[in-house]
Short mmCIF file of C-alpha atoms in Angstrom, two decimals:
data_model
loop_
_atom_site.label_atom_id
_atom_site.label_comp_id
_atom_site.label_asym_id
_atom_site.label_seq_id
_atom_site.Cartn_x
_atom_site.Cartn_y
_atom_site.Cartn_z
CA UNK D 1 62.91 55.01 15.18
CA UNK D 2 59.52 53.84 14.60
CA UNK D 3 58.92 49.85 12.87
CA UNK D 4 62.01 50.78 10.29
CA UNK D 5 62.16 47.21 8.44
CA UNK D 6 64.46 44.88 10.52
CA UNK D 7 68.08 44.70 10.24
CA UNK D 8 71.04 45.12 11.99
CA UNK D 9 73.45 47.67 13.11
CA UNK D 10 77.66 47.04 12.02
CA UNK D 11 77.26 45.72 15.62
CA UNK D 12 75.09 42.83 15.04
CA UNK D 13 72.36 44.94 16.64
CA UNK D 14 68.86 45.09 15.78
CA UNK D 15 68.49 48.61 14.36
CA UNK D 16 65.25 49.55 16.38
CA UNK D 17 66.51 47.98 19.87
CA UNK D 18 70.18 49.54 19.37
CA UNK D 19 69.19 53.00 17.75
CA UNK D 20 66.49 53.26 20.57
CA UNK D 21 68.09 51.81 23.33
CA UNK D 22 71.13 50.36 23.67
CA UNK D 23 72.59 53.59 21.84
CA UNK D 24 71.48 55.93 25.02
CA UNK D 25 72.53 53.11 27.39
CA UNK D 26 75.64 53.46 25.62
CA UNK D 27 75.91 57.15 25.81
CA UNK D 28 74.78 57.24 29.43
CA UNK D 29 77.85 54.70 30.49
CA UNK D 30 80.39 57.00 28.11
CA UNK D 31 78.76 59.90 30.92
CA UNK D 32 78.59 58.23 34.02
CA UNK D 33 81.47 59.37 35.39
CA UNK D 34 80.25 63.37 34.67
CA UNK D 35 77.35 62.34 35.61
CA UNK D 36 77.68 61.23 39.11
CA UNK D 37 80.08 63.77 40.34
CA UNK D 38 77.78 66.60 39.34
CA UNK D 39 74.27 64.42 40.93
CA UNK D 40 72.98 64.53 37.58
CA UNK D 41 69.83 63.91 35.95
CA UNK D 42 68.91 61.57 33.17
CA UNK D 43 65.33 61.59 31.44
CA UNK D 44 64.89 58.58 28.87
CA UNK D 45 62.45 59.20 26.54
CA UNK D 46 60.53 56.56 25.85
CA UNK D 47 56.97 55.68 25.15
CA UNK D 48 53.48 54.05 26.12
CA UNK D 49 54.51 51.59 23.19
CA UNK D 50 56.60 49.61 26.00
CA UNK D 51 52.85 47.68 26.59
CA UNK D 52 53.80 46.11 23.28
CA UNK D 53 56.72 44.69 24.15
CA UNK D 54 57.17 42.57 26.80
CA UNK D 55 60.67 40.96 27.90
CA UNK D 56 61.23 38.11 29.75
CA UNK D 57 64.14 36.46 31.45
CA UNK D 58 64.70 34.07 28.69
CA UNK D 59 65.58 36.73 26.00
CA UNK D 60 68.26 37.73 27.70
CA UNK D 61 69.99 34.28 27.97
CA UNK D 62 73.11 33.12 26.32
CA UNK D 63 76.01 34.86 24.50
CA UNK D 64 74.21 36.51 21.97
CA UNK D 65 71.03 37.53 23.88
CA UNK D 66 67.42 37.25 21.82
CA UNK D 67 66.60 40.76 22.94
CA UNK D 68 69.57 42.44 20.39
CA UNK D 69 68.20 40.24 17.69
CA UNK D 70 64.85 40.76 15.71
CA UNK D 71 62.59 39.26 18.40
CA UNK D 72 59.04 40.92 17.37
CA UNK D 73 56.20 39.51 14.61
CA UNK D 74 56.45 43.34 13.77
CA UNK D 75 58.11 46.26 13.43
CA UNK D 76 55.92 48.29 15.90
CA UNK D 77 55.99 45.44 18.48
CA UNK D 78 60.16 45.59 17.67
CA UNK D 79 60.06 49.64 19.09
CA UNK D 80 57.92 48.48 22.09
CA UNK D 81 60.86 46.40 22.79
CA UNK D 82 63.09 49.14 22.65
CA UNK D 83 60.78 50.95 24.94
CA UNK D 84 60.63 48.84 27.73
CA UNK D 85 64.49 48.33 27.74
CA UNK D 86 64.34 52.27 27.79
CA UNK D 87 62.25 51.98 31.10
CA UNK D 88 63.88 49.12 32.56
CA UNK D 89 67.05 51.13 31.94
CA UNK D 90 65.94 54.34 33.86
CA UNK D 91 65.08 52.22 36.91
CA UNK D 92 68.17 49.97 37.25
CA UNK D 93 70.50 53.37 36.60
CA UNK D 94 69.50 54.25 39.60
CA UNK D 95 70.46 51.61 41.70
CA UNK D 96 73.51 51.21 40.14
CA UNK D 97 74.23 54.98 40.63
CA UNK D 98 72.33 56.21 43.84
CA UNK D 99 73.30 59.72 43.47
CA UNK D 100 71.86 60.18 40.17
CA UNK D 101 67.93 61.06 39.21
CA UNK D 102 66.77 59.39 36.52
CA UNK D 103 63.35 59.13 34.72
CA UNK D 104 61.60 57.62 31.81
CA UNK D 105 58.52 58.90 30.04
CA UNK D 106 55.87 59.16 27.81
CA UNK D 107 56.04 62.33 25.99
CA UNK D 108 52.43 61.22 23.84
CA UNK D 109 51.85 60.59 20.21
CA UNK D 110 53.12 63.58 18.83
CA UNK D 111 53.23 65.03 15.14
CA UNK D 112 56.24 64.31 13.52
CA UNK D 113 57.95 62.00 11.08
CA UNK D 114 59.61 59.57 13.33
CA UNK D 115 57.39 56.76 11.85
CA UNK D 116 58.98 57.85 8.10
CA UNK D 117 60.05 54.07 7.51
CA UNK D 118 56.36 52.71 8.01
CA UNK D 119 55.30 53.89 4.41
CA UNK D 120 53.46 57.24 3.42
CA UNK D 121 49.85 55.19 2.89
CA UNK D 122 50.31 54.32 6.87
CA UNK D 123 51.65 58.15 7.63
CA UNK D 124 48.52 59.21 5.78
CA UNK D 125 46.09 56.86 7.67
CA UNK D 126 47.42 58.28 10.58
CA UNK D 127 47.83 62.15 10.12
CA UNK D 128 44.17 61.81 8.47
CA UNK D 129 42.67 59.58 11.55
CA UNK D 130 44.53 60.58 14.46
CA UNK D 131 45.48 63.92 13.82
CA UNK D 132 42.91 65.56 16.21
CA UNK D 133 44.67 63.38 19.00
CA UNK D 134 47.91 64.62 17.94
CA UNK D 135 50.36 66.95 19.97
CA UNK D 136 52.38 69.19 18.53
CA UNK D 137 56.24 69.07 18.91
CA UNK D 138 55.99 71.75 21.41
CA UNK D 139 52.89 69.87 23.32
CA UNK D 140 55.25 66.91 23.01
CA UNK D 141 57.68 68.42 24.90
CA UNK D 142 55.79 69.23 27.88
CA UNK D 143 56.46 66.15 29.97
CA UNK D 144 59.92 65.96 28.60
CA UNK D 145 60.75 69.46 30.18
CA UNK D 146 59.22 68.97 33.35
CA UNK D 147 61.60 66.18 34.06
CA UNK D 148 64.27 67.65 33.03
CA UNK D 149 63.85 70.88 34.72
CA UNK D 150 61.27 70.16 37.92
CA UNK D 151 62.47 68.37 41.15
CA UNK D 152 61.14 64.75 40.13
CA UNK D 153 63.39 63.29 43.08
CA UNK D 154 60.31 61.96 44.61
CA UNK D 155 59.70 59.96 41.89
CA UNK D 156 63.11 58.51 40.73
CA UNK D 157 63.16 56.12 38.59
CA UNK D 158 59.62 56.65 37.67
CA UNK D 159 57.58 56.66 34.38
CA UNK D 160 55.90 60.28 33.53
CA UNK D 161 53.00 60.83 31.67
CA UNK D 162 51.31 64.00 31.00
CA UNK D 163 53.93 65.56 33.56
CA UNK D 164 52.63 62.86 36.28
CA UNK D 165 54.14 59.55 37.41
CA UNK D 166 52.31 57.10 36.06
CA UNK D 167 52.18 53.19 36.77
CA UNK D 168 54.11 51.04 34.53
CA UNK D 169 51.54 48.08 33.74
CA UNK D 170 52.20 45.01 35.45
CA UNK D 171 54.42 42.44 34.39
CA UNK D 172 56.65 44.81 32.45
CA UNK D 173 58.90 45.65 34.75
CA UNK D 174 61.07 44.23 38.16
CA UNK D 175 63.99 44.06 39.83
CA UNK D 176 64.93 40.97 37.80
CA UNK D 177 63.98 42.04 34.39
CA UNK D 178 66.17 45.67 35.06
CA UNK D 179 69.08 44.09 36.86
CA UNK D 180 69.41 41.56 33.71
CA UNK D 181 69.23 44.04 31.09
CA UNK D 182 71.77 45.90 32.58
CA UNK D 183 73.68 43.08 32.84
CA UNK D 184 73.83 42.01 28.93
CA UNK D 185 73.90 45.62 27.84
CA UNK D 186 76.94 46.06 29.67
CA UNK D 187 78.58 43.01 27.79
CA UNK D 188 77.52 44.43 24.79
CA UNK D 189 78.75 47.97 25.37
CA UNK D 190 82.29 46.43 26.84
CA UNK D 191 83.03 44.60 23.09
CA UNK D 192 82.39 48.05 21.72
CA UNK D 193 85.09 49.37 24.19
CA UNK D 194 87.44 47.02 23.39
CA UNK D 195 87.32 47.31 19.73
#
């Protein structure tokens, strides 16, 4: 989801961070077992919008971590959040799980109605603007399918754009930032178990 208006999930979860994150980190540790005794392959879609979203150290401190809360001045800066977890996520599954090959990407700004909550005067500013720029859904999918179906073993735990690895931008992601993130979600995702 795309700036919906904040609130939280039955969890306690901001809606954008859990729907776009935490719910596929989720998912992913539900799989993992599948997952590693076939060598599978997870491709986390995420999206350029990570560059509006940085995460430090300090959100992640304390019981009740900042980064599952409403963190962002806006909605959009909320879902670049959510987008850097995603690509934090695909490069610390890795190391936690060797055998696996796992990749995050941009798929570009493509035409569809994920941004439905921002208002139809913004979706209208946009399709009217931007729609030159636009991909199709099928365009869209592009860089989605080559990860999922191309050896991208070279570049595990990389981000894809346009069907290339592409640098993440500096001071978005390290060891640090990955290996904590993992760290909370996985408390987070072990009160869900219990329950």
């Amino acid at each position: 989801v795309v700036a919906p208006p904040f609130e939280e999930t039955e969890q306690g979860i901001e809606a954008t961070t859990g729907i776009n994150y935490l719910g596929h980190f989720f998912l992913t540790h539900l799989l993992k077992d599948l997952l590693i005794s076939v060598k599978g392959r997870v491709v986390v879609v995420a999206s350029d919008a990570y560059a509006s979203g940085r995460i430090t150290l300090d959100m992640m401190e304390g019981e009740n971590p900042a980064i599952f809360k409403p963190v962002a001045k806006s909605g959009f800066q909320q879902y670049g959040f959510s987008n850097t977890c995603r690509v934090l996520f695909a490069k610390e599954l890795i190391d936690q799980y060797p055998d696996l090959t796992c990749v995050s990407l941009h798929p570009g700004v493509v035409k569809t109605n994920l941004a439905r909550s921002m208002g139809s005067c913004f979706q209208c500013i946009i399709g009217k603007c931007f729609a030159p720029c636009l991909k199709s859904p099928d365009e869209g999918a592009v860089t989605t399918l080559h990860c999922a179906t191309t050896d991208v073993s070279a570049g595990n735990g990389m981000y894809y754009k346009e069907s290339k690895i592409q640098a993440v931008k500096d001071g978005f992601v390290s060891k640090e930032l990955q290996k904590k993130l993992w760290e909370v979600s996985m408390v987070v995702v072990e009160k869900f178990m219990s329950k």
